[in-house]
Structure formats: C-alpha cells, structure tokens
Amino acid sequence: MQNYFNYFTEIEMHFQRRRGSLLLLSTLDWALIETWREAGIPLEAVLRGIDTSFDKFDARAAKTRVRRVNGLAYCSQAIMEAVEEMKEAVTGAAKQEADAESAAPGFEQERIAAHLRECAQELTQAQLAGIAAELATANIASLKSIAEETLAAQPNLEELDRRLLVMEEKLLSALMATAPEDELVTLRTESARELAPYKARMQAAQIKQVEQQFLHKRLFERYRLPRLSLFYMRQG
C-alpha cells in the first residue's frame, strides 16, 4: 500500500499510464477520488479496479471500434468489486499507513509550514462576505499558528490533516449558506450533466457523494479558496 498522502497522485498517474496519454483529470474525476478516499477505500483496490476496467476495455477494443476511456467513472463499478474481493485482507490497513513518529518523504516540517502559510495568504485574498469572511479570518489566524507549531515539533500527519479538514468543512458550510441560490442551482445542473453518462455504473449513494464533492470543489474554485488538506500540498 502506498503512503496515505500519495492517494490522489498514484490514482492519477496509474489511470494515465493505462490510458496511454496525459489526459487531465476532470472535476468529476477528482470528486470521485475524494469520495473513495473519504470512504476509506484502499489505494490498492482503486488501482486494481482501474486495471480490471482497462483490461476488459482493451479486450473489447481489439474486436470492435469503441471510444477511449475518458474518465475514472468508467472504472467505478470494477473498483467497488475490487473492494469486496479484498475487504477482509485490508481491514484496518488504512489506519496503519500513517507513521506518527516520523515525517513521510515530502512532508517535512518546513514544507508543511510553507503550505499552511500559503493557504493563509490565499484566504487573505479571497473575496468573501458575511459568515464566510468571518470564518476565513479565523482560519487565517489558525493556519499561521499551526505553521509555527509544526516548525517547533514534528506533527502527527493524520491528526493534522483531520484538523485541516474540519476547518475546510466549516468554511464550505459557510459558503453554502451565503452563495446565491442561482449559483448553486447552476453548479448542481453542471454536476448532473457530467455524471449522466456514468450513472448506470454507479450506486445511488456514490452518485450522491460525487455530486456533493463536485459542488464543493466548484465552490472552492469559484471563490479561489485553497484546499487546506495535506493532500493538496505542493510537492517538489
């Protein structure tokens, strides 16, 4: 199993390798990855499901002309099947991945602190109003304080990421409460349109989760807000 914080990158690179091109993942693809990560689906299951989907696709493509695989939603059913096949073997594995005693490569104290300060700066520049603006101001102070704490002592990465996710979720709730109704309707319509071709391959609960993640991601993009989680920390 790959390091906890490589989840997004590993899935993106594996999908691109199997497709044979550097196709940029769509908002829908990223929303799917977030739902898998939040559901605790092991990285190995996702990669195995991608392989199974492409193996089946390649077998059909050799006999008939079919369109290329253009998104991760095509692989969602195979990924769920892979989860069932390896469920007993991976029970509790996700919780054992994070090492609380030492920093994972790429997650040194200085780099984490830089990420937190950058997020604070982006929040300072965000054009928000009402409770969203008030919460952003509070988050700016918290991020700066956490950055100093991180430099003083190596943090527990899992605990730190949970703290950042709570801050993100509270800001998102404020955005949902203050965003114009017509804007939210437009984003939900866009989400439904992009999901339409893949709904037959997805379970109802998963469709709902992806629609929510799609909406959340679009809202953060719309207001140019940083993603605080360490998943989004720049590497290199």
mmCIF file of C-alpha atoms in Angstrom:
data_model
loop_
_atom_site.group_PDB
_atom_site.id
_atom_site.type_symbol
_atom_site.label_atom_id
_atom_site.label_comp_id
_atom_site.label_asym_id
_atom_site.label_seq_id
_atom_site.Cartn_x
_atom_site.Cartn_y
_atom_site.Cartn_z
ATOM 1 C CA MET A 1 0.000 0.000 0.000
ATOM 2 C CA GLN A 2 1.283 3.429 -0.927
ATOM 3 C CA ASN A 3 1.717 6.220 1.602
ATOM 4 C CA TYR A 4 -1.557 7.760 2.802
ATOM 5 C CA PHE A 5 -0.747 11.116 1.228
ATOM 6 C CA ASN A 6 0.037 9.735 -2.235
ATOM 7 C CA TYR A 7 -3.552 8.605 -2.823
ATOM 8 C CA PHE A 8 -4.543 11.230 -5.398
ATOM 9 C CA THR A 9 -1.258 11.236 -7.289
ATOM 10 C CA GLU A 10 -0.993 7.458 -7.534
ATOM 11 C CA ILE A 11 -4.517 7.134 -8.929
ATOM 12 C CA GLU A 12 -3.993 9.929 -11.443
ATOM 13 C CA MET A 13 -0.690 8.519 -12.710
ATOM 14 C CA HIS A 14 -1.980 4.945 -12.884
ATOM 15 C CA PHE A 15 -5.056 5.993 -14.858
ATOM 16 C CA GLN A 16 -2.902 7.997 -17.286
ATOM 17 C CA ARG A 17 -0.491 5.079 -17.758
ATOM 18 C CA ARG A 18 -3.294 2.663 -18.554
ATOM 19 C CA ARG A 19 -4.952 5.124 -20.913
ATOM 20 C CA GLY A 20 -1.665 5.835 -22.658
ATOM 21 C CA SER A 21 -1.954 9.611 -22.542
ATOM 22 C CA LEU A 22 -1.606 12.517 -20.125
ATOM 23 C CA LEU A 23 -5.341 13.209 -20.030
ATOM 24 C CA LEU A 24 -6.016 15.755 -17.292
ATOM 25 C CA LEU A 25 -8.499 14.505 -14.738
ATOM 26 C CA SER A 26 -11.811 16.345 -14.705
ATOM 27 C CA THR A 27 -13.626 17.846 -11.729
ATOM 28 C CA LEU A 28 -15.799 14.736 -11.763
ATOM 29 C CA ASP A 29 -12.704 12.512 -11.581
ATOM 30 C CA TRP A 30 -11.294 14.405 -8.604
ATOM 31 C CA ALA A 31 -14.682 14.282 -6.887
ATOM 32 C CA LEU A 32 -14.721 10.507 -7.339
ATOM 33 C CA ILE A 33 -11.244 10.149 -5.854
ATOM 34 C CA GLU A 34 -12.302 12.214 -2.848
ATOM 35 C CA THR A 35 -15.330 10.003 -2.215
ATOM 36 C CA TRP A 36 -13.142 6.887 -2.400
ATOM 37 C CA ARG A 37 -10.604 8.369 -0.029
ATOM 38 C CA GLU A 38 -13.268 9.529 2.439
ATOM 39 C CA ALA A 39 -14.906 6.094 2.311
ATOM 40 C CA GLY A 40 -11.580 4.518 3.277
ATOM 41 C CA ILE A 41 -11.255 2.572 0.027
ATOM 42 C CA PRO A 42 -7.662 1.266 -0.129
ATOM 43 C CA LEU A 43 -5.464 2.594 -2.894
ATOM 44 C CA GLU A 44 -4.721 -0.968 -3.977
ATOM 45 C CA ALA A 45 -8.432 -1.572 -4.626
ATOM 46 C CA VAL A 46 -8.688 1.558 -6.779
ATOM 47 C CA LEU A 47 -5.636 0.631 -8.850
ATOM 48 C CA ARG A 48 -6.853 -2.951 -9.210
ATOM 49 C CA GLY A 49 -10.273 -1.729 -10.361
ATOM 50 C CA ILE A 50 -8.663 0.578 -12.930
ATOM 51 C CA ASP A 51 -6.609 -2.317 -14.279
ATOM 52 C CA THR A 52 -9.663 -4.577 -14.496
ATOM 53 C CA SER A 53 -11.651 -1.917 -16.346
ATOM 54 C CA PHE A 54 -8.907 -1.274 -18.884
ATOM 55 C CA ASP A 55 -8.252 -4.994 -19.382
ATOM 56 C CA LYS A 56 -11.923 -5.500 -20.260
ATOM 57 C CA PHE A 57 -11.946 -2.396 -22.437
ATOM 58 C CA ASP A 58 -8.812 -3.475 -24.299
ATOM 59 C CA ALA A 59 -10.329 -6.911 -24.962
ATOM 60 C CA ARG A 60 -13.443 -5.325 -26.493
ATOM 61 C CA ALA A 61 -11.450 -2.718 -28.408
ATOM 62 C CA ALA A 62 -9.473 -5.460 -30.121
ATOM 63 C CA LYS A 63 -12.703 -6.760 -31.664
ATOM 64 C CA THR A 64 -14.736 -3.599 -32.245
ATOM 65 C CA ARG A 65 -14.275 0.137 -32.521
ATOM 66 C CA VAL A 66 -15.100 1.715 -29.188
ATOM 67 C CA ARG A 67 -14.437 5.125 -27.706
ATOM 68 C CA ARG A 68 -11.497 5.571 -25.373
ATOM 69 C CA VAL A 69 -11.908 5.570 -21.611
ATOM 70 C CA ASN A 70 -12.192 9.266 -20.785
ATOM 71 C CA GLY A 71 -12.846 9.252 -17.063
ATOM 72 C CA LEU A 72 -12.491 7.375 -13.790
ATOM 73 C CA ALA A 73 -16.257 6.938 -13.534
ATOM 74 C CA TYR A 74 -15.886 4.187 -16.148
ATOM 75 C CA CYS A 75 -13.878 2.243 -13.551
ATOM 76 C CA SER A 76 -16.134 2.823 -10.542
ATOM 77 C CA GLN A 77 -18.001 -0.491 -10.693
ATOM 78 C CA ALA A 78 -14.800 -2.523 -11.015
ATOM 79 C CA ILE A 79 -13.315 -0.620 -8.080
ATOM 80 C CA MET A 80 -16.302 -1.469 -5.879
ATOM 81 C CA GLU A 81 -15.911 -5.117 -6.883
ATOM 82 C CA ALA A 82 -12.211 -4.996 -6.020
ATOM 83 C CA VAL A 83 -13.079 -3.613 -2.595
ATOM 84 C CA GLU A 84 -15.389 -6.542 -1.899
ATOM 85 C CA GLU A 85 -12.755 -9.041 -3.033
ATOM 86 C CA MET A 86 -10.076 -7.710 -0.710
ATOM 87 C CA LYS A 87 -12.215 -6.391 2.167
ATOM 88 C CA GLU A 88 -11.055 -8.908 4.783
ATOM 89 C CA ALA A 89 -7.401 -8.515 3.849
ATOM 90 C CA VAL A 90 -7.369 -4.749 4.149
ATOM 91 C CA THR A 91 -9.457 -4.298 7.306
ATOM 92 C CA GLY A 92 -7.768 -1.707 9.443
ATOM 93 C CA ALA A 93 -4.881 -1.278 6.992
ATOM 94 C CA ALA A 94 -5.702 2.330 6.194
ATOM 95 C CA LYS A 95 -5.239 3.367 9.827
ATOM 96 C CA GLN A 96 -1.789 1.770 9.970
ATOM 97 C CA GLU A 97 -0.382 3.663 6.998
ATOM 98 C CA ALA A 98 0.303 6.982 8.686
ATOM 99 C CA ASP A 99 3.501 6.996 10.771
ATOM 100 C CA ALA A 100 3.057 9.313 13.719
ATOM 101 C CA GLU A 101 6.715 9.088 14.749
ATOM 102 C CA SER A 102 8.449 10.428 11.649
ATOM 103 C CA ALA A 103 7.668 12.525 8.608
ATOM 104 C CA ALA A 104 6.853 10.817 5.331
ATOM 105 C CA PRO A 105 9.131 11.874 2.453
ATOM 106 C CA GLY A 106 7.871 15.184 1.100
ATOM 107 C CA PHE A 107 6.088 16.058 4.340
ATOM 108 C CA GLU A 108 8.902 17.633 6.283
ATOM 109 C CA GLN A 109 8.082 20.286 8.878
ATOM 110 C CA GLU A 110 9.303 23.195 6.742
ATOM 111 C CA ARG A 111 7.257 22.107 3.731
ATOM 112 C CA ILE A 112 4.082 21.665 5.785
ATOM 113 C CA ALA A 113 4.563 25.071 7.401
ATOM 114 C CA ALA A 114 5.028 26.656 3.963
ATOM 115 C CA HIS A 115 1.802 25.032 2.764
ATOM 116 C CA LEU A 116 -0.136 26.376 5.748
ATOM 117 C CA ARG A 117 1.241 29.887 5.288
ATOM 118 C CA GLU A 118 0.419 29.814 1.579
ATOM 119 C CA CYS A 119 -3.158 28.774 2.393
ATOM 120 C CA ALA A 120 -3.424 31.614 4.888
ATOM 121 C CA GLN A 121 -2.229 34.077 2.234
ATOM 122 C CA GLU A 122 -4.762 32.806 -0.306
ATOM 123 C CA LEU A 123 -7.563 33.140 2.238
ATOM 124 C CA THR A 124 -6.461 36.720 2.866
ATOM 125 C CA GLN A 125 -7.017 37.491 -0.824
ATOM 126 C CA ALA A 126 -10.371 35.688 -1.126
ATOM 127 C CA GLN A 127 -13.445 37.797 -1.861
ATOM 128 C CA LEU A 128 -15.925 36.572 0.755
ATOM 129 C CA ALA A 129 -18.757 38.133 2.706
ATOM 130 C CA GLY A 130 -20.709 37.568 5.912
ATOM 131 C CA ILE A 131 -20.021 34.482 7.977
ATOM 132 C CA ALA A 132 -17.752 33.058 5.271
ATOM 133 C CA ALA A 133 -15.464 36.092 5.574
ATOM 134 C CA GLU A 134 -15.502 35.874 9.375
ATOM 135 C CA LEU A 135 -14.610 32.196 9.290
ATOM 136 C CA ALA A 136 -11.851 32.792 6.750
ATOM 137 C CA THR A 137 -10.325 35.401 9.079
ATOM 138 C CA ALA A 138 -10.374 32.922 11.961
ATOM 139 C CA ASN A 139 -8.827 30.242 9.736
ATOM 140 C CA ILE A 140 -6.022 32.574 8.694
ATOM 141 C CA ALA A 141 -5.005 33.051 12.325
ATOM 142 C CA SER A 142 -5.274 29.307 12.997
ATOM 143 C CA LEU A 143 -3.185 28.359 9.961
ATOM 144 C CA LYS A 144 -0.407 30.727 10.939
ATOM 145 C CA SER A 145 -0.440 29.367 14.492
ATOM 146 C CA ILE A 146 -0.364 25.739 13.290
ATOM 147 C CA ALA A 147 2.530 26.593 10.965
ATOM 148 C CA GLU A 148 4.564 27.784 13.953
ATOM 149 C CA GLU A 149 3.613 24.673 15.947
ATOM 150 C CA THR A 150 4.711 22.498 13.031
ATOM 151 C CA LEU A 151 8.135 24.118 12.895
ATOM 152 C CA ALA A 152 8.568 23.642 16.636
ATOM 153 C CA ALA A 153 7.758 19.904 16.628
ATOM 154 C CA GLN A 154 7.084 17.186 14.064
ATOM 155 C CA PRO A 155 3.271 16.885 13.855
ATOM 156 C CA ASN A 156 1.203 13.725 13.673
ATOM 157 C CA LEU A 157 0.249 13.914 9.990
ATOM 158 C CA GLU A 158 -3.055 12.110 10.352
ATOM 159 C CA GLU A 159 -4.210 14.285 13.240
ATOM 160 C CA LEU A 160 -3.068 17.461 11.499
ATOM 161 C CA ASP A 161 -4.920 16.541 8.324
ATOM 162 C CA ARG A 162 -8.119 15.873 10.279
ATOM 163 C CA ARG A 163 -7.801 19.318 11.854
ATOM 164 C CA LEU A 164 -7.354 20.949 8.449
ATOM 165 C CA LEU A 165 -10.314 19.038 7.015
ATOM 166 C CA VAL A 166 -12.555 20.289 9.830
ATOM 167 C CA MET A 167 -11.521 23.862 9.011
ATOM 168 C CA GLU A 168 -12.273 23.201 5.326
ATOM 169 C CA GLU A 169 -15.676 21.715 6.079
ATOM 170 C CA LYS A 170 -16.708 24.650 8.276
ATOM 171 C CA LEU A 171 -15.688 27.112 5.569
ATOM 172 C CA LEU A 172 -17.597 25.089 2.996
ATOM 173 C CA SER A 173 -20.733 25.164 5.146
ATOM 174 C CA ALA A 174 -20.441 28.944 5.356
ATOM 175 C CA LEU A 175 -20.066 29.148 1.565
ATOM 176 C CA MET A 176 -23.149 27.001 1.050
ATOM 177 C CA ALA A 177 -25.107 29.294 3.347
ATOM 178 C CA THR A 178 -24.004 32.533 1.662
ATOM 179 C CA ALA A 179 -23.679 31.605 -2.040
ATOM 180 C CA PRO A 180 -26.503 32.891 -4.292
ATOM 181 C CA GLU A 181 -29.225 30.306 -4.900
ATOM 182 C CA ASP A 182 -28.979 30.561 -8.688
ATOM 183 C CA GLU A 183 -25.236 29.859 -8.492
ATOM 184 C CA LEU A 184 -25.796 26.650 -6.519
ATOM 185 C CA VAL A 185 -28.522 25.552 -8.943
ATOM 186 C CA THR A 186 -26.172 26.115 -11.893
ATOM 187 C CA LEU A 187 -23.426 24.064 -10.256
ATOM 188 C CA ARG A 188 -25.803 21.210 -9.430
ATOM 189 C CA THR A 189 -27.045 21.195 -13.014
ATOM 190 C CA GLU A 190 -23.452 21.027 -14.263
ATOM 191 C CA SER A 191 -22.747 18.149 -11.888
ATOM 192 C CA ALA A 192 -25.790 16.187 -13.074
ATOM 193 C CA ARG A 193 -24.831 16.746 -16.719
ATOM 194 C CA GLU A 194 -21.283 15.455 -16.260
ATOM 195 C CA LEU A 195 -22.428 12.451 -14.230
ATOM 196 C CA ALA A 196 -25.224 11.436 -16.605
ATOM 197 C CA PRO A 197 -23.128 9.129 -18.865
ATOM 198 C CA TYR A 198 -21.804 7.174 -15.877
ATOM 199 C CA LYS A 199 -24.823 6.792 -13.584
ATOM 200 C CA ALA A 200 -25.532 3.263 -14.786
ATOM 201 C CA ARG A 201 -22.111 2.208 -13.454
ATOM 202 C CA MET A 202 -22.504 3.807 -10.036
ATOM 203 C CA GLN A 203 -24.558 3.080 -6.942
ATOM 204 C CA ALA A 204 -27.108 5.680 -5.789
ATOM 205 C CA ALA A 205 -25.162 6.512 -2.631
ATOM 206 C CA GLN A 206 -21.981 7.023 -4.628
ATOM 207 C CA ILE A 207 -23.756 9.277 -7.135
ATOM 208 C CA LYS A 208 -24.976 11.474 -4.297
ATOM 209 C CA GLN A 209 -21.492 11.655 -2.768
ATOM 210 C CA VAL A 210 -19.866 12.563 -6.067
ATOM 211 C CA GLU A 211 -22.466 15.250 -6.760
ATOM 212 C CA GLN A 212 -21.705 16.792 -3.381
ATOM 213 C CA GLN A 213 -17.942 16.629 -3.922
ATOM 214 C CA PHE A 214 -18.346 18.155 -7.376
ATOM 215 C CA LEU A 215 -20.334 21.044 -5.929
ATOM 216 C CA HIS A 216 -17.816 21.575 -3.129
ATOM 217 C CA LYS A 217 -14.841 21.573 -5.489
ATOM 218 C CA ARG A 218 -16.523 24.034 -7.849
ATOM 219 C CA LEU A 219 -17.353 26.389 -4.972
ATOM 220 C CA PHE A 220 -13.752 26.435 -3.791
ATOM 221 C CA GLU A 221 -12.626 27.124 -7.362
ATOM 222 C CA ARG A 222 -15.273 29.819 -7.835
ATOM 223 C CA TYR A 223 -14.122 31.771 -4.776
ATOM 224 C CA ARG A 224 -10.437 30.898 -5.294
ATOM 225 C CA LEU A 225 -10.109 29.275 -1.919
ATOM 226 C CA PRO A 226 -7.207 26.974 -1.019
ATOM 227 C CA ARG A 227 -7.672 23.329 -0.176
ATOM 228 C CA LEU A 228 -6.146 23.007 3.258
ATOM 229 C CA SER A 229 -5.678 19.243 3.433
ATOM 230 C CA LEU A 230 -2.147 17.923 3.113
ATOM 231 C CA PHE A 231 -3.381 16.000 0.068
ATOM 232 C CA TYR A 232 -3.166 19.291 -1.805
ATOM 233 C CA MET A 233 0.269 20.345 -0.599
ATOM 234 C CA ARG A 234 2.678 21.079 -3.426
ATOM 235 C CA GLN A 235 5.409 18.518 -3.870
ATOM 236 C CA GLY A 236 8.945 19.063 -5.059
#
